[in-house]
């Protein structure tokens, strides 16, 4: 029997949300296996076939930093960039933007930090210097008609600094919007957030005059909190959720196999709530199981484990 959750809607929730699939980029970047370009292209096309409407394809960072994604140009040539509504590519700097434009990319993402220490460690910049680095990337991208997503990492805790103040996160997010970002993804990079904390951070953005339609949330399941946090965000009006097929990508700053919220686990919850995602759960689980075979380990998602 094909198993799906019994649909029991709750009042006050949206009828439709967008899942922003990060498996091909964030997921594979944090797996040890280095896959051939044709496998990555097939992964992306299978995700499109499963109904994902926003799929982050790859990252145009220098190949030395992320060898798993060193084939970015070849992958972009092998993928139909019109296959899903949004097929963004992560871009670290102006050189990356040049490469994205040459490859015909229509949406980019930049990756900023809410904390000083992570800005230093990840970008070799201070908090202020990161905005100066992003400013020409965002303004040129917007002038070329590209949409720009801003990632803000360490919004709920930092492995070196510990707690991160809500005001600091809101102020960093406003700086990224000020540069011209069209969407901001709030990252719980180390997976430590809990529902009250999510409510406090989103409340900070609401108090600053931002609308929930401008925000996305990027939760990690390192401490088992990702779905509770996602439900909290749905109830507060967020409609864009980052997730990774099969839970690909361990937690980069913790000794844990469980990092990114698994797309199929999120889809199970959303469909049970009667919220449309456009995703065919069965085809998604097939894709996650297929990819797990390619990287040589079992999917960490609960739904894929239960259904395969
Ligand atoms: Mg992630």
mmCIF file of C-alpha atoms and ligand atoms in Angstrom:
data_model
loop_
_atom_site.group_PDB
_atom_site.id
_atom_site.type_symbol
_atom_site.label_atom_id
_atom_site.label_comp_id
_atom_site.label_asym_id
_atom_site.label_seq_id
_atom_site.Cartn_x
_atom_site.Cartn_y
_atom_site.Cartn_z
ATOM 1 C CA UNK A 1 0.000 0.000 0.000
ATOM 2 C CA UNK A 2 1.231 3.459 -0.880
ATOM 3 C CA UNK A 3 1.601 5.228 2.452
ATOM 4 C CA UNK A 4 0.785 8.881 2.909
ATOM 5 C CA UNK A 5 -0.216 10.836 6.018
ATOM 6 C CA UNK A 6 -3.900 11.249 6.784
ATOM 7 C CA UNK A 7 -4.761 14.823 5.918
ATOM 8 C CA UNK A 8 -6.015 16.821 8.892
ATOM 9 C CA UNK A 9 -5.778 20.560 8.184
ATOM 10 C CA UNK A 10 -5.317 23.159 10.877
ATOM 11 C CA UNK A 11 -6.887 26.598 10.778
ATOM 12 C CA UNK A 12 -4.732 29.595 9.993
ATOM 13 C CA UNK A 13 -2.045 27.840 7.971
ATOM 14 C CA UNK A 14 -1.186 28.631 4.346
ATOM 15 C CA UNK A 15 -2.640 26.354 1.649
ATOM 16 C CA UNK A 16 0.624 26.290 -0.295
ATOM 17 C CA UNK A 17 4.312 26.619 0.596
ATOM 18 C CA UNK A 18 7.549 26.549 -1.384
ATOM 19 C CA UNK A 19 10.230 24.023 -0.607
ATOM 20 C CA UNK A 20 13.669 25.295 -1.549
ATOM 21 C CA UNK A 21 15.704 22.167 -2.228
ATOM 22 C CA UNK A 22 19.350 22.460 -1.152
ATOM 23 C CA UNK A 23 20.491 18.846 -1.607
ATOM 24 C CA UNK A 24 22.559 19.313 -4.776
ATOM 25 C CA UNK A 25 24.501 22.233 -3.264
ATOM 26 C CA UNK A 26 24.419 22.353 0.550
ATOM 27 C CA UNK A 27 23.873 18.586 0.775
ATOM 28 C CA UNK A 28 26.557 17.324 -1.589
ATOM 29 C CA UNK A 29 29.024 20.003 -0.467
ATOM 30 C CA UNK A 30 28.936 18.462 3.015
ATOM 31 C CA UNK A 31 29.213 14.812 1.937
ATOM 32 C CA UNK A 32 32.597 13.155 1.532
ATOM 33 C CA UNK A 33 31.766 11.423 -1.735
ATOM 34 C CA UNK A 34 32.647 13.288 -4.907
ATOM 35 C CA UNK A 35 30.112 12.370 -7.575
ATOM 36 C CA UNK A 36 30.406 12.466 -11.360
ATOM 37 C CA UNK A 37 28.679 15.353 -13.088
ATOM 38 C CA UNK A 38 26.148 13.130 -14.871
ATOM 39 C CA UNK A 39 24.943 11.731 -11.516
ATOM 40 C CA UNK A 40 24.455 15.263 -10.163
ATOM 41 C CA UNK A 41 22.571 16.297 -13.298
ATOM 42 C CA UNK A 42 20.336 13.238 -13.016
ATOM 43 C CA UNK A 43 19.750 14.030 -9.323
ATOM 44 C CA UNK A 44 18.559 17.525 -10.218
ATOM 45 C CA UNK A 45 16.327 16.282 -13.021
ATOM 46 C CA UNK A 46 14.841 13.632 -10.721
ATOM 47 C CA UNK A 47 14.104 16.367 -8.155
ATOM 48 C CA UNK A 48 12.383 18.379 -10.880
ATOM 49 C CA UNK A 49 10.417 15.235 -11.776
ATOM 50 C CA UNK A 50 9.381 14.882 -8.132
ATOM 51 C CA UNK A 51 7.875 18.379 -8.279
ATOM 52 C CA UNK A 52 10.475 20.544 -6.528
ATOM 53 C CA UNK A 53 10.071 24.102 -7.798
ATOM 54 C CA UNK A 54 13.207 25.685 -6.364
ATOM 55 C CA UNK A 55 16.469 23.749 -6.540
ATOM 56 C CA UNK A 56 19.855 25.230 -5.661
ATOM 57 C CA UNK A 57 22.049 23.664 -8.320
ATOM 58 C CA UNK A 58 25.636 24.229 -7.220
ATOM 59 C CA UNK A 59 28.141 26.784 -5.953
ATOM 60 C CA UNK A 60 30.609 28.856 -7.936
ATOM 61 C CA UNK A 61 33.203 29.095 -5.194
ATOM 62 C CA UNK A 62 36.831 28.415 -5.999
ATOM 63 C CA UNK A 63 37.212 24.634 -6.562
ATOM 64 C CA UNK A 64 39.997 24.534 -3.969
ATOM 65 C CA UNK A 65 37.523 25.321 -1.164
ATOM 66 C CA UNK A 66 34.793 22.890 -2.161
ATOM 67 C CA UNK A 67 36.179 20.030 -4.262
ATOM 68 C CA UNK A 68 32.775 18.300 -4.195
ATOM 69 C CA UNK A 69 31.398 21.096 -6.404
ATOM 70 C CA UNK A 70 34.483 21.740 -8.553
ATOM 71 C CA UNK A 71 32.524 20.728 -11.663
ATOM 72 C CA UNK A 72 30.014 23.596 -11.331
ATOM 73 C CA UNK A 73 30.334 24.857 -14.921
ATOM 74 C CA UNK A 74 30.062 21.353 -16.379
ATOM 75 C CA UNK A 75 26.991 20.713 -14.240
ATOM 76 C CA UNK A 76 25.368 23.993 -15.277
ATOM 77 C CA UNK A 77 25.931 23.007 -18.904
ATOM 78 C CA UNK A 78 24.393 19.563 -18.278
ATOM 79 C CA UNK A 79 21.289 20.810 -16.465
ATOM 80 C CA UNK A 80 18.216 22.409 -18.024
ATOM 81 C CA UNK A 81 18.157 25.673 -16.061
ATOM 82 C CA UNK A 82 14.559 26.247 -17.107
ATOM 83 C CA UNK A 83 13.365 22.904 -15.745
ATOM 84 C CA UNK A 84 12.156 24.315 -12.408
ATOM 85 C CA UNK A 85 10.771 27.745 -11.559
ATOM 86 C CA UNK A 86 13.891 28.645 -9.566
ATOM 87 C CA UNK A 87 17.339 27.150 -10.149
ATOM 88 C CA UNK A 88 19.700 29.409 -8.197
ATOM 89 C CA UNK A 89 23.448 29.042 -7.814
ATOM 90 C CA UNK A 90 25.551 30.110 -4.831
ATOM 91 C CA UNK A 91 28.010 32.874 -5.697
ATOM 92 C CA UNK A 92 30.717 34.026 -3.264
ATOM 93 C CA UNK A 93 32.031 37.121 -5.033
ATOM 94 C CA UNK A 94 32.150 39.079 -8.292
ATOM 95 C CA UNK A 95 34.229 36.438 -10.038
ATOM 96 C CA UNK A 96 31.542 33.900 -9.159
ATOM 97 C CA UNK A 97 28.881 36.261 -10.500
ATOM 98 C CA UNK A 98 30.760 36.546 -13.813
ATOM 99 C CA UNK A 99 30.777 32.763 -14.040
ATOM 100 C CA UNK A 100 27.073 32.563 -13.164
ATOM 101 C CA UNK A 101 26.143 35.104 -15.825
ATOM 102 C CA UNK A 102 28.252 33.290 -18.429
ATOM 103 C CA UNK A 103 26.430 30.055 -17.576
ATOM 104 C CA UNK A 104 22.971 31.599 -18.012
ATOM 105 C CA UNK A 105 21.981 31.456 -14.334
ATOM 106 C CA UNK A 106 18.850 33.515 -13.499
ATOM 107 C CA UNK A 107 19.064 33.563 -9.698
ATOM 108 C CA UNK A 108 22.007 33.642 -7.341
ATOM 109 C CA UNK A 109 22.446 33.204 -3.616
ATOM 110 C CA UNK A 110 25.049 34.863 -1.416
ATOM 111 C CA UNK A 111 26.152 33.454 1.914
ATOM 112 C CA UNK A 112 26.550 35.896 4.793
ATOM 113 C CA UNK A 113 27.061 35.494 8.512
ATOM 114 C CA UNK A 114 25.188 36.938 11.469
ATOM 115 C CA UNK A 115 28.290 36.618 13.655
ATOM 116 C CA UNK A 116 31.732 38.159 13.585
ATOM 117 C CA UNK A 117 33.597 34.898 14.201
ATOM 118 C CA UNK A 118 31.942 32.976 11.397
ATOM 119 C CA UNK A 119 32.382 35.899 8.974
ATOM 120 C CA UNK A 120 36.084 35.744 9.813
ATOM 121 C CA UNK A 121 36.343 31.985 9.538
ATOM 122 C CA UNK A 122 34.184 31.463 6.462
ATOM 123 C CA UNK A 123 34.802 34.655 4.483
ATOM 124 C CA UNK A 124 37.985 36.028 6.040
ATOM 125 C CA UNK A 125 36.080 39.272 6.536
ATOM 126 C CA UNK A 126 34.722 41.229 9.462
ATOM 127 C CA UNK A 127 30.946 41.575 9.700
ATOM 128 C CA UNK A 128 31.098 45.024 8.083
ATOM 129 C CA UNK A 129 33.552 43.904 5.418
ATOM 130 C CA UNK A 130 31.237 41.112 4.297
ATOM 131 C CA UNK A 131 28.604 43.667 3.241
ATOM 132 C CA UNK A 132 31.228 45.616 1.301
ATOM 133 C CA UNK A 133 32.160 42.383 -0.494
ATOM 134 C CA UNK A 134 28.527 41.515 -1.292
ATOM 135 C CA UNK A 135 27.397 45.012 -2.353
ATOM 136 C CA UNK A 136 28.766 44.972 -5.925
ATOM 137 C CA UNK A 137 27.711 41.331 -6.396
ATOM 138 C CA UNK A 138 24.101 42.073 -5.483
ATOM 139 C CA UNK A 139 23.849 45.379 -7.344
ATOM 140 C CA UNK A 140 25.316 43.949 -10.552
ATOM 141 C CA UNK A 141 23.139 40.837 -10.309
ATOM 142 C CA UNK A 142 19.996 42.925 -9.828
ATOM 143 C CA UNK A 143 21.001 45.204 -12.727
ATOM 144 C CA UNK A 144 21.249 42.037 -14.868
ATOM 145 C CA UNK A 145 17.717 41.094 -13.803
ATOM 146 C CA UNK A 146 18.724 38.253 -11.491
ATOM 147 C CA UNK A 147 16.936 37.456 -8.251
ATOM 148 C CA UNK A 148 19.250 37.359 -5.240
ATOM 149 C CA UNK A 149 18.712 35.208 -2.158
ATOM 150 C CA UNK A 150 20.708 36.101 0.916
ATOM 151 C CA UNK A 151 21.661 33.359 3.317
ATOM 152 C CA UNK A 152 22.270 34.460 6.860
ATOM 153 C CA UNK A 153 24.117 31.791 8.812
ATOM 154 C CA UNK A 154 24.467 31.339 12.589
ATOM 155 C CA UNK A 155 21.106 33.015 13.305
ATOM 156 C CA UNK A 156 20.379 30.775 16.306
ATOM 157 C CA UNK A 157 23.801 30.055 17.746
ATOM 158 C CA UNK A 158 27.451 30.015 16.764
ATOM 159 C CA UNK A 159 29.895 27.196 17.589
ATOM 160 C CA UNK A 160 32.563 29.685 18.700
ATOM 161 C CA UNK A 161 30.498 32.559 20.134
ATOM 162 C CA UNK A 162 27.640 30.574 21.659
ATOM 163 C CA UNK A 163 24.355 32.466 21.927
ATOM 164 C CA UNK A 164 23.537 35.032 19.246
ATOM 165 C CA UNK A 165 21.326 38.005 20.136
ATOM 166 C CA UNK A 166 18.081 38.430 18.183
ATOM 167 C CA UNK A 167 18.852 42.113 17.537
ATOM 168 C CA UNK A 168 22.158 41.189 15.966
ATOM 169 C CA UNK A 169 20.439 38.737 13.587
ATOM 170 C CA UNK A 170 17.752 41.233 12.606
ATOM 171 C CA UNK A 171 20.306 43.945 11.994
ATOM 172 C CA UNK A 172 22.445 41.644 9.809
ATOM 173 C CA UNK A 173 19.351 40.558 7.875
ATOM 174 C CA UNK A 174 18.309 44.155 7.280
ATOM 175 C CA UNK A 175 21.778 44.921 5.923
ATOM 176 C CA UNK A 176 21.388 42.102 3.356
ATOM 177 C CA UNK A 177 17.946 43.394 2.323
ATOM 178 C CA UNK A 178 19.460 46.873 2.138
ATOM 179 C CA UNK A 179 21.948 45.606 -0.438
ATOM 180 C CA UNK A 180 19.069 44.413 -2.630
ATOM 181 C CA UNK A 181 18.428 40.806 -1.659
ATOM 182 C CA UNK A 182 14.943 39.664 -2.615
ATOM 183 C CA UNK A 183 14.737 36.819 -0.077
ATOM 184 C CA UNK A 184 16.527 36.116 3.167
ATOM 185 C CA UNK A 185 17.095 32.570 4.423
ATOM 186 C CA UNK A 186 17.673 32.415 8.174
ATOM 187 C CA UNK A 187 20.052 29.569 8.916
ATOM 188 C CA UNK A 188 20.234 27.494 12.068
ATOM 189 C CA UNK A 189 23.667 26.382 10.936
ATOM 190 C CA UNK A 190 24.413 24.177 13.944
ATOM 191 C CA UNK A 191 20.858 22.982 14.511
ATOM 192 C CA UNK A 192 20.467 24.262 18.063
ATOM 193 C CA UNK A 193 17.285 26.359 17.691
ATOM 194 C CA UNK A 194 14.093 25.539 19.578
ATOM 195 C CA UNK A 195 10.551 26.752 18.791
ATOM 196 C CA UNK A 196 10.481 29.677 21.224
ATOM 197 C CA UNK A 197 13.771 30.896 19.811
ATOM 198 C CA UNK A 198 12.383 30.686 16.267
ATOM 199 C CA UNK A 199 9.394 32.734 17.385
ATOM 200 C CA UNK A 200 11.700 35.338 18.948
ATOM 201 C CA UNK A 201 13.868 35.714 15.844
ATOM 202 C CA UNK A 202 10.921 35.872 13.431
ATOM 203 C CA UNK A 203 9.206 38.281 15.833
ATOM 204 C CA UNK A 204 12.296 40.489 15.630
ATOM 205 C CA UNK A 205 11.948 40.685 11.851
ATOM 206 C CA UNK A 206 8.211 41.387 12.111
ATOM 207 C CA UNK A 207 8.931 44.199 14.598
ATOM 208 C CA UNK A 208 11.484 45.599 12.130
ATOM 209 C CA UNK A 209 8.726 45.867 9.502
ATOM 210 C CA UNK A 210 9.625 42.892 7.333
ATOM 211 C CA UNK A 211 6.984 40.519 6.029
ATOM 212 C CA UNK A 212 7.180 36.764 6.364
ATOM 213 C CA UNK A 213 6.915 36.370 2.574
ATOM 214 C CA UNK A 214 10.445 37.831 2.330
ATOM 215 C CA UNK A 215 11.894 35.233 4.679
ATOM 216 C CA UNK A 216 12.858 31.594 4.365
ATOM 217 C CA UNK A 217 14.069 29.296 7.136
ATOM 218 C CA UNK A 218 16.927 26.821 6.954
ATOM 219 C CA UNK A 219 16.768 24.372 9.819
ATOM 220 C CA UNK A 220 19.133 21.561 10.726
ATOM 221 C CA UNK A 221 18.029 18.470 12.616
ATOM 222 C CA UNK A 222 21.255 17.978 14.569
ATOM 223 C CA UNK A 223 19.389 18.083 17.892
ATOM 224 C CA UNK A 224 16.064 16.758 16.539
ATOM 225 C CA UNK A 225 14.350 20.155 16.468
ATOM 226 C CA UNK A 226 14.006 20.879 12.750
ATOM 227 C CA UNK A 227 10.355 19.879 12.227
ATOM 228 C CA UNK A 228 9.174 21.581 15.430
ATOM 229 C CA UNK A 229 10.963 24.713 14.317
ATOM 230 C CA UNK A 230 9.472 24.465 10.835
ATOM 231 C CA UNK A 231 5.957 24.137 12.254
ATOM 232 C CA UNK A 232 6.572 27.198 14.413
ATOM 233 C CA UNK A 233 7.667 29.152 11.345
ATOM 234 C CA UNK A 234 4.607 28.005 9.333
ATOM 235 C CA UNK A 235 2.312 29.189 12.103
ATOM 236 C CA UNK A 236 4.013 32.591 12.025
ATOM 237 C CA UNK A 237 3.448 32.923 8.269
ATOM 238 C CA UNK A 238 6.723 31.780 6.693
ATOM 239 C CA UNK A 239 6.055 30.088 3.343
ATOM 240 C CA UNK A 240 9.538 29.165 2.072
ATOM 241 C CA UNK A 241 11.399 26.257 3.676
ATOM 242 C CA UNK A 242 14.882 25.019 2.877
ATOM 243 C CA UNK A 243 15.324 21.256 2.939
ATOM 244 C CA UNK A 244 17.636 18.604 1.539
ATOM 245 C CA UNK A 245 16.475 15.388 -0.145
ATOM 246 C CA UNK A 246 17.396 12.392 1.984
ATOM 247 C CA UNK A 247 18.801 14.758 4.617
ATOM 248 C CA UNK A 248 21.975 14.968 2.520
ATOM 249 C CA UNK A 249 24.815 16.874 4.139
ATOM 250 C CA UNK A 250 25.830 16.175 7.709
ATOM 251 C CA UNK A 251 26.125 19.025 10.159
ATOM 252 C CA UNK A 252 29.286 20.912 9.173
ATOM 253 C CA UNK A 253 30.151 22.052 12.718
ATOM 254 C CA UNK A 254 29.120 19.050 14.792
ATOM 255 C CA UNK A 255 30.024 15.371 14.765
ATOM 256 C CA UNK A 256 26.599 14.375 13.572
ATOM 257 C CA UNK A 257 25.266 12.612 10.502
ATOM 258 C CA UNK A 258 22.065 14.595 10.872
ATOM 259 C CA UNK A 259 22.295 18.056 9.414
ATOM 260 C CA UNK A 260 19.868 19.513 6.910
ATOM 261 C CA UNK A 261 16.178 18.942 7.492
ATOM 262 C CA UNK A 262 15.207 16.139 5.086
ATOM 263 C CA UNK A 263 12.824 17.239 2.355
ATOM 264 C CA UNK A 264 10.635 14.141 2.614
ATOM 265 C CA UNK A 265 10.243 14.533 6.395
ATOM 266 C CA UNK A 266 9.065 18.117 5.850
ATOM 267 C CA UNK A 267 6.754 17.061 2.994
ATOM 268 C CA UNK A 268 5.139 14.389 5.184
ATOM 269 C CA UNK A 269 4.296 17.013 7.814
ATOM 270 C CA UNK A 270 3.071 19.588 5.312
ATOM 271 C CA UNK A 271 0.882 17.137 3.415
ATOM 272 C CA UNK A 272 -0.560 15.859 6.690
ATOM 273 C CA UNK A 273 -1.544 19.445 7.450
ATOM 274 C CA UNK A 274 -3.205 19.691 4.035
ATOM 275 C CA UNK A 275 -0.567 22.135 2.787
ATOM 276 C CA UNK A 276 0.259 21.768 -0.899
ATOM 277 C CA UNK A 277 3.944 21.589 -1.868
ATOM 278 C CA UNK A 278 3.736 20.390 -5.468
ATOM 279 C CA UNK A 279 5.953 17.471 -4.435
ATOM 280 C CA UNK A 280 5.212 13.827 -5.241
ATOM 281 C CA UNK A 281 6.363 12.162 -2.011
ATOM 282 C CA UNK A 282 6.873 8.738 -3.566
ATOM 283 C CA UNK A 283 9.089 10.043 -6.363
ATOM 284 C CA UNK A 284 11.028 12.172 -3.888
ATOM 285 C CA UNK A 285 11.720 9.180 -1.645
ATOM 286 C CA UNK A 286 12.791 7.141 -4.682
ATOM 287 C CA UNK A 287 15.203 9.945 -5.583
ATOM 288 C CA UNK A 288 16.631 10.125 -2.059
ATOM 289 C CA UNK A 289 17.123 6.356 -1.972
ATOM 290 C CA UNK A 290 18.762 6.427 -5.410
ATOM 291 C CA UNK A 291 21.147 9.213 -4.315
ATOM 292 C CA UNK A 292 21.952 7.396 -1.073
ATOM 293 C CA UNK A 293 23.092 4.465 -3.215
ATOM 294 C CA UNK A 294 25.344 6.790 -5.223
ATOM 295 C CA UNK A 295 27.057 8.229 -2.148
ATOM 296 C CA UNK A 296 27.245 4.833 -0.487
ATOM 297 C CA UNK A 297 25.235 5.378 2.663
ATOM 298 C CA UNK A 298 21.648 5.071 3.845
ATOM 299 C CA UNK A 299 19.399 8.160 3.808
ATOM 300 C CA UNK A 300 19.228 9.746 7.244
ATOM 301 C CA UNK A 301 15.623 10.867 6.777
ATOM 302 C CA UNK A 302 12.934 9.152 8.811
ATOM 303 C CA UNK A 303 10.432 9.052 5.944
ATOM 304 C CA UNK A 304 12.862 7.461 3.484
ATOM 305 C CA UNK A 305 13.843 4.942 6.153
ATOM 306 C CA UNK A 306 10.176 4.127 6.814
ATOM 307 C CA UNK A 307 9.131 3.869 3.191
ATOM 308 C CA UNK A 308 12.076 2.069 1.572
HETATM 309 MG MG1 LIG B 1 22.288 23.458 5.573
#
